[in-house]
Amino acid sequence: MNLRTGQGIDFHRLENGLKLWLGGILIPSEKGCLAYSDGDVLLHAICDAMLGAAGLGDIGYHFPDNSPEFKGIDSKILLKRTYQLIREKGFSIVNIDSSVCLEKPRIAPYIPEMKSVISGILETAPEDLSVKATTAEKLGFIGREEGIVAIAVVLLKQ
Ligand SMILES: [Zn+2]
């Protein structure tokens, strides 16, 4: 069995009055992500980790942010397409671990729903998908609520 690991990281700027899509769900928030797509940092980091593990480049290569096809797109569609790309190469997911770092709102209550949405798309058992949340202790751009970051690590088998 061929085991392959990959990591992904994504940043988005937060601005007042925009929607906060995270882990495939809409979270009540004063601020949301400025992005070409729906700005779902967690799904973007997971896509990049899967593509990296499979040696398939990155999310910007497959879903360019100058293509009208992807303007405002639901990132769940990008996740589904990424999963199809790795399946075409004979890969399946062993496990995913991920972290979201933002100052507010508190997203812990929404994590079970995010996991349910993501594991539904990726055909993984809930225990094979981890989503964690942390703040930046008011430090830097995350602490000033100017931005959000997500990191994901994935293990694939072929
Ligand atoms: Zn992104």
PDB file of C-alpha atoms and ligand atoms in Angstrom:
ATOM      1  CA  MET A   1       0.000   0.000   0.000  1.00  0.00           C
ATOM      2  CA  ASN A   2       1.295   3.433  -0.987  1.00  0.00           C
ATOM      3  CA  LEU A   3       0.818   5.979   1.817  1.00  0.00           C
ATOM      4  CA  ARG A   4       1.162   9.674   1.019  1.00  0.00           C
ATOM      5  CA  THR A   5       0.970  12.691   3.289  1.00  0.00           C
ATOM      6  CA  GLY A   6       0.141  16.260   2.307  1.00  0.00           C
ATOM      7  CA  GLN A   7      -0.362  19.597   4.011  1.00  0.00           C
ATOM      8  CA  GLY A   8      -2.369  22.675   3.108  1.00  0.00           C
ATOM      9  CA  ILE A   9      -2.614  26.197   4.451  1.00  0.00           C
ATOM     10  CA  ASP A  10      -4.962  29.014   3.500  1.00  0.00           C
ATOM     11  CA  PHE A  11      -5.458  32.616   4.580  1.00  0.00           C
ATOM     12  CA  HIS A  12      -8.291  35.034   3.945  1.00  0.00           C
ATOM     13  CA  ARG A  13      -8.864  38.630   4.876  1.00  0.00           C
ATOM     14  CA  LEU A  14     -11.892  39.305   7.112  1.00  0.00           C
ATOM     15  CA  GLU A  15     -14.163  42.260   6.418  1.00  0.00           C
ATOM     16  CA  ASN A  16     -17.369  43.575   7.934  1.00  0.00           C
ATOM     17  CA  GLY A  17     -20.620  42.590   6.301  1.00  0.00           C
ATOM     18  CA  LEU A  18     -19.337  39.534   4.425  1.00  0.00           C
ATOM     19  CA  LYS A  19     -20.509  35.979   5.012  1.00  0.00           C
ATOM     20  CA  LEU A  20     -18.363  33.595   7.048  1.00  0.00           C
ATOM     21  CA  TRP A  21     -18.360  30.192   5.364  1.00  0.00           C
ATOM     22  CA  LEU A  22     -16.283  27.699   7.277  1.00  0.00           C
ATOM     23  CA  GLY A  23     -16.098  23.936   6.923  1.00  0.00           C
ATOM     24  CA  GLY A  24     -18.959  24.056   4.432  1.00  0.00           C
ATOM     25  CA  ILE A  25     -21.434  25.832   6.694  1.00  0.00           C
ATOM     26  CA  LEU A  26     -22.492  29.434   7.208  1.00  0.00           C
ATOM     27  CA  ILE A  27     -21.508  30.763  10.636  1.00  0.00           C
ATOM     28  CA  PRO A  28     -23.169  33.821  12.199  1.00  0.00           C
ATOM     29  CA  SER A  29     -20.468  36.500  12.341  1.00  0.00           C
ATOM     30  CA  GLU A  30     -20.014  40.270  11.990  1.00  0.00           C
ATOM     31  CA  LYS A  31     -17.134  39.623   9.607  1.00  0.00           C
ATOM     32  CA  GLY A  32     -16.631  37.250   6.712  1.00  0.00           C
ATOM     33  CA  CYS A  33     -13.927  36.334   4.244  1.00  0.00           C
ATOM     34  CA  LEU A  34     -12.999  38.460   1.278  1.00  0.00           C
ATOM     35  CA  ALA A  35     -12.439  35.971  -1.544  1.00  0.00           C
ATOM     36  CA  TYR A  36     -13.067  35.111  -5.183  1.00  0.00           C
ATOM     37  CA  SER A  37     -14.942  31.989  -4.069  1.00  0.00           C
ATOM     38  CA  ASP A  38     -17.050  31.761  -0.903  1.00  0.00           C
ATOM     39  CA  GLY A  39     -13.755  32.073   1.040  1.00  0.00           C
ATOM     40  CA  ASP A  40     -14.012  28.850   3.030  1.00  0.00           C
ATOM     41  CA  VAL A  41     -10.427  28.676   4.387  1.00  0.00           C
ATOM     42  CA  LEU A  42     -10.883  25.293   5.996  1.00  0.00           C
ATOM     43  CA  LEU A  43     -12.126  23.588   2.839  1.00  0.00           C
ATOM     44  CA  HIS A  44      -9.384  25.299   0.804  1.00  0.00           C
ATOM     45  CA  ALA A  45      -6.676  24.041   3.182  1.00  0.00           C
ATOM     46  CA  ILE A  46      -8.110  20.508   3.034  1.00  0.00           C
ATOM     47  CA  CYS A  47      -8.223  20.649  -0.804  1.00  0.00           C
ATOM     48  CA  ASP A  48      -4.577  21.770  -0.927  1.00  0.00           C
ATOM     49  CA  ALA A  49      -3.507  19.025   1.497  1.00  0.00           C
ATOM     50  CA  MET A  50      -5.253  16.367  -0.622  1.00  0.00           C
ATOM     51  CA  LEU A  51      -3.767  17.703  -3.860  1.00  0.00           C
ATOM     52  CA  GLY A  52      -0.317  17.899  -2.278  1.00  0.00           C
ATOM     53  CA  ALA A  53      -0.467  14.315  -1.032  1.00  0.00           C
ATOM     54  CA  ALA A  54      -1.512  13.087  -4.479  1.00  0.00           C
ATOM     55  CA  GLY A  55       1.152  15.155  -6.261  1.00  0.00           C
ATOM     56  CA  LEU A  56      -1.526  17.040  -8.171  1.00  0.00           C
ATOM     57  CA  GLY A  57      -0.401  20.635  -7.689  1.00  0.00           C
ATOM     58  CA  ASP A  58      -2.525  23.127  -5.800  1.00  0.00           C
ATOM     59  CA  ILE A  59      -5.995  24.601  -5.602  1.00  0.00           C
ATOM     60  CA  GLY A  60      -5.034  27.693  -7.627  1.00  0.00           C
ATOM     61  CA  TYR A  61      -3.922  25.466 -10.517  1.00  0.00           C
ATOM     62  CA  HIS A  62      -7.149  23.461 -10.648  1.00  0.00           C
ATOM     63  CA  PHE A  63      -9.581  26.256  -9.758  1.00  0.00           C
ATOM     64  CA  PRO A  64      -8.008  29.547 -10.919  1.00  0.00           C
ATOM     65  CA  ASP A  65      -9.311  32.724  -9.294  1.00  0.00           C
ATOM     66  CA  ASN A  66      -9.546  34.508 -12.654  1.00  0.00           C
ATOM     67  CA  SER A  67     -12.005  32.015 -14.126  1.00  0.00           C
ATOM     68  CA  PRO A  68     -15.676  33.141 -14.109  1.00  0.00           C
ATOM     69  CA  GLU A  69     -16.580  29.492 -13.454  1.00  0.00           C
ATOM     70  CA  PHE A  70     -15.269  29.825  -9.902  1.00  0.00           C
ATOM     71  CA  LYS A  71     -16.507  33.310  -8.998  1.00  0.00           C
ATOM     72  CA  GLY A  72     -18.472  33.070  -5.754  1.00  0.00           C
ATOM     73  CA  ILE A  73     -18.394  29.273  -5.970  1.00  0.00           C
ATOM     74  CA  ASP A  74     -19.470  27.107  -3.045  1.00  0.00           C
ATOM     75  CA  SER A  75     -16.201  25.567  -1.810  1.00  0.00           C
ATOM     76  CA  LYS A  76     -18.018  22.280  -1.159  1.00  0.00           C
ATOM     77  CA  ILE A  77     -18.032  21.924  -4.965  1.00  0.00           C
ATOM     78  CA  LEU A  78     -14.259  22.497  -5.026  1.00  0.00           C
ATOM     79  CA  LEU A  79     -13.831  19.889  -2.269  1.00  0.00           C
ATOM     80  CA  LYS A  80     -15.954  17.390  -4.167  1.00  0.00           C
ATOM     81  CA  ARG A  81     -14.001  17.975  -7.394  1.00  0.00           C
ATOM     82  CA  THR A  82     -10.693  17.652  -5.522  1.00  0.00           C
ATOM     83  CA  TYR A  83     -11.870  14.372  -4.054  1.00  0.00           C
ATOM     84  CA  GLN A  84     -12.777  13.167  -7.559  1.00  0.00           C
ATOM     85  CA  LEU A  85      -9.253  14.099  -8.751  1.00  0.00           C
ATOM     86  CA  ILE A  86      -7.562  11.998  -6.062  1.00  0.00           C
ATOM     87  CA  ARG A  87     -10.005   9.107  -6.576  1.00  0.00           C
ATOM     88  CA  GLU A  88      -9.130   9.125 -10.299  1.00  0.00           C
ATOM     89  CA  LYS A  89      -5.517   8.503  -9.280  1.00  0.00           C
ATOM     90  CA  GLY A  90      -6.587   5.583  -7.082  1.00  0.00           C
ATOM     91  CA  PHE A  91      -6.261   7.360  -3.738  1.00  0.00           C
ATOM     92  CA  SER A  92      -8.574   7.237  -0.758  1.00  0.00           C
ATOM     93  CA  ILE A  93      -8.386   9.087   2.544  1.00  0.00           C
ATOM     94  CA  VAL A  94      -6.905   7.513   5.674  1.00  0.00           C
ATOM     95  CA  ASN A  95      -7.395  10.554   7.889  1.00  0.00           C
ATOM     96  CA  ILE A  96      -7.453  14.342   7.935  1.00  0.00           C
ATOM     97  CA  ASP A  97      -6.414  16.646  10.743  1.00  0.00           C
ATOM     98  CA  SER A  98      -7.077  20.371  10.548  1.00  0.00           C
ATOM     99  CA  SER A  99      -7.003  23.554  12.589  1.00  0.00           C
ATOM    100  CA  VAL A 100      -8.715  26.900  12.126  1.00  0.00           C
ATOM    101  CA  CYS A 101      -7.244  29.946  13.824  1.00  0.00           C
ATOM    102  CA  LEU A 102      -9.442  33.002  14.262  1.00  0.00           C
ATOM    103  CA  GLU A 103     -10.212  35.394  17.081  1.00  0.00           C
ATOM    104  CA  LYS A 104     -13.999  35.324  16.894  1.00  0.00           C
ATOM    105  CA  PRO A 105     -16.680  34.111  16.724  1.00  0.00           C
ATOM    106  CA  ARG A 106     -16.144  30.989  18.786  1.00  0.00           C
ATOM    107  CA  ILE A 107     -16.581  28.150  16.313  1.00  0.00           C
ATOM    108  CA  ALA A 108     -16.356  25.092  18.575  1.00  0.00           C
ATOM    109  CA  PRO A 109     -20.165  24.662  18.684  1.00  0.00           C
ATOM    110  CA  TYR A 110     -20.232  24.395  14.873  1.00  0.00           C
ATOM    111  CA  ILE A 111     -17.482  21.786  14.513  1.00  0.00           C
ATOM    112  CA  PRO A 112     -19.775  18.708  14.641  1.00  0.00           C
ATOM    113  CA  GLU A 113     -21.830  20.101  11.741  1.00  0.00           C
ATOM    114  CA  MET A 114     -18.671  20.971   9.761  1.00  0.00           C
ATOM    115  CA  LYS A 115     -17.370  17.444  10.280  1.00  0.00           C
ATOM    116  CA  SER A 116     -20.657  15.964   9.149  1.00  0.00           C
ATOM    117  CA  VAL A 117     -20.641  18.045   5.935  1.00  0.00           C
ATOM    118  CA  ILE A 118     -16.976  17.351   5.125  1.00  0.00           C
ATOM    119  CA  SER A 119     -17.069  13.636   5.915  1.00  0.00           C
ATOM    120  CA  GLY A 120     -20.206  13.335   3.768  1.00  0.00           C
ATOM    121  CA  ILE A 121     -18.373  14.788   0.752  1.00  0.00           C
ATOM    122  CA  LEU A 122     -15.147  12.846   1.346  1.00  0.00           C
ATOM    123  CA  GLU A 123     -16.799   9.524   2.288  1.00  0.00           C
ATOM    124  CA  THR A 124     -14.790   9.368   5.527  1.00  0.00           C
ATOM    125  CA  ALA A 125     -15.897   8.192   8.946  1.00  0.00           C
ATOM    126  CA  PRO A 126     -16.269  11.083  11.429  1.00  0.00           C
ATOM    127  CA  GLU A 127     -13.405   9.658  13.534  1.00  0.00           C
ATOM    128  CA  ASP A 128     -11.073   9.936  10.522  1.00  0.00           C
ATOM    129  CA  LEU A 129     -11.663  13.671  10.256  1.00  0.00           C
ATOM    130  CA  SER A 130     -10.464  16.121  12.886  1.00  0.00           C
ATOM    131  CA  VAL A 131     -11.346  19.830  12.966  1.00  0.00           C
ATOM    132  CA  LYS A 132      -9.860  21.949  15.738  1.00  0.00           C
ATOM    133  CA  ALA A 133     -10.175  25.627  16.557  1.00  0.00           C
ATOM    134  CA  THR A 134      -7.904  28.071  18.292  1.00  0.00           C
ATOM    135  CA  THR A 135      -7.401  31.818  18.650  1.00  0.00           C
ATOM    136  CA  ALA A 136      -4.195  33.811  18.263  1.00  0.00           C
ATOM    137  CA  GLU A 137      -4.396  35.180  21.828  1.00  0.00           C
ATOM    138  CA  LYS A 138      -5.075  38.635  20.321  1.00  0.00           C
ATOM    139  CA  LEU A 139      -1.692  38.611  18.573  1.00  0.00           C
ATOM    140  CA  GLY A 140      -1.054  39.864  15.050  1.00  0.00           C
ATOM    141  CA  PHE A 141      -3.493  40.061  12.145  1.00  0.00           C
ATOM    142  CA  ILE A 142      -5.613  37.216  13.484  1.00  0.00           C
ATOM    143  CA  GLY A 143      -5.781  38.814  16.919  1.00  0.00           C
ATOM    144  CA  ARG A 144      -6.878  42.116  15.339  1.00  0.00           C
ATOM    145  CA  GLU A 145      -9.647  40.178  13.522  1.00  0.00           C
ATOM    146  CA  GLU A 146      -8.192  41.159  10.155  1.00  0.00           C
ATOM    147  CA  GLY A 147      -7.783  37.622   8.926  1.00  0.00           C
ATOM    148  CA  ILE A 148      -8.242  33.914   9.401  1.00  0.00           C
ATOM    149  CA  VAL A 149      -6.009  30.939   8.694  1.00  0.00           C
ATOM    150  CA  ALA A 150      -6.616  27.207   8.333  1.00  0.00           C
ATOM    151  CA  ILE A 151      -4.091  24.377   8.224  1.00  0.00           C
ATOM    152  CA  ALA A 152      -4.770  20.789   7.187  1.00  0.00           C
ATOM    153  CA  VAL A 153      -2.765  17.578   7.047  1.00  0.00           C
ATOM    154  CA  VAL A 154      -4.033  14.552   5.165  1.00  0.00           C
ATOM    155  CA  LEU A 155      -2.895  10.964   4.790  1.00  0.00           C
ATOM    156  CA  LEU A 156      -3.905   9.184   1.592  1.00  0.00           C
ATOM    157  CA  LYS A 157      -3.537   5.527   0.615  1.00  0.00           C
ATOM    158  CA  GLN A 158      -3.277   4.150  -2.881  1.00  0.00           C
TER     159      GLN A 158
HETATM  160 ZN    ZN B   1      -8.901  30.246   0.146  1.00  0.00          ZN
END
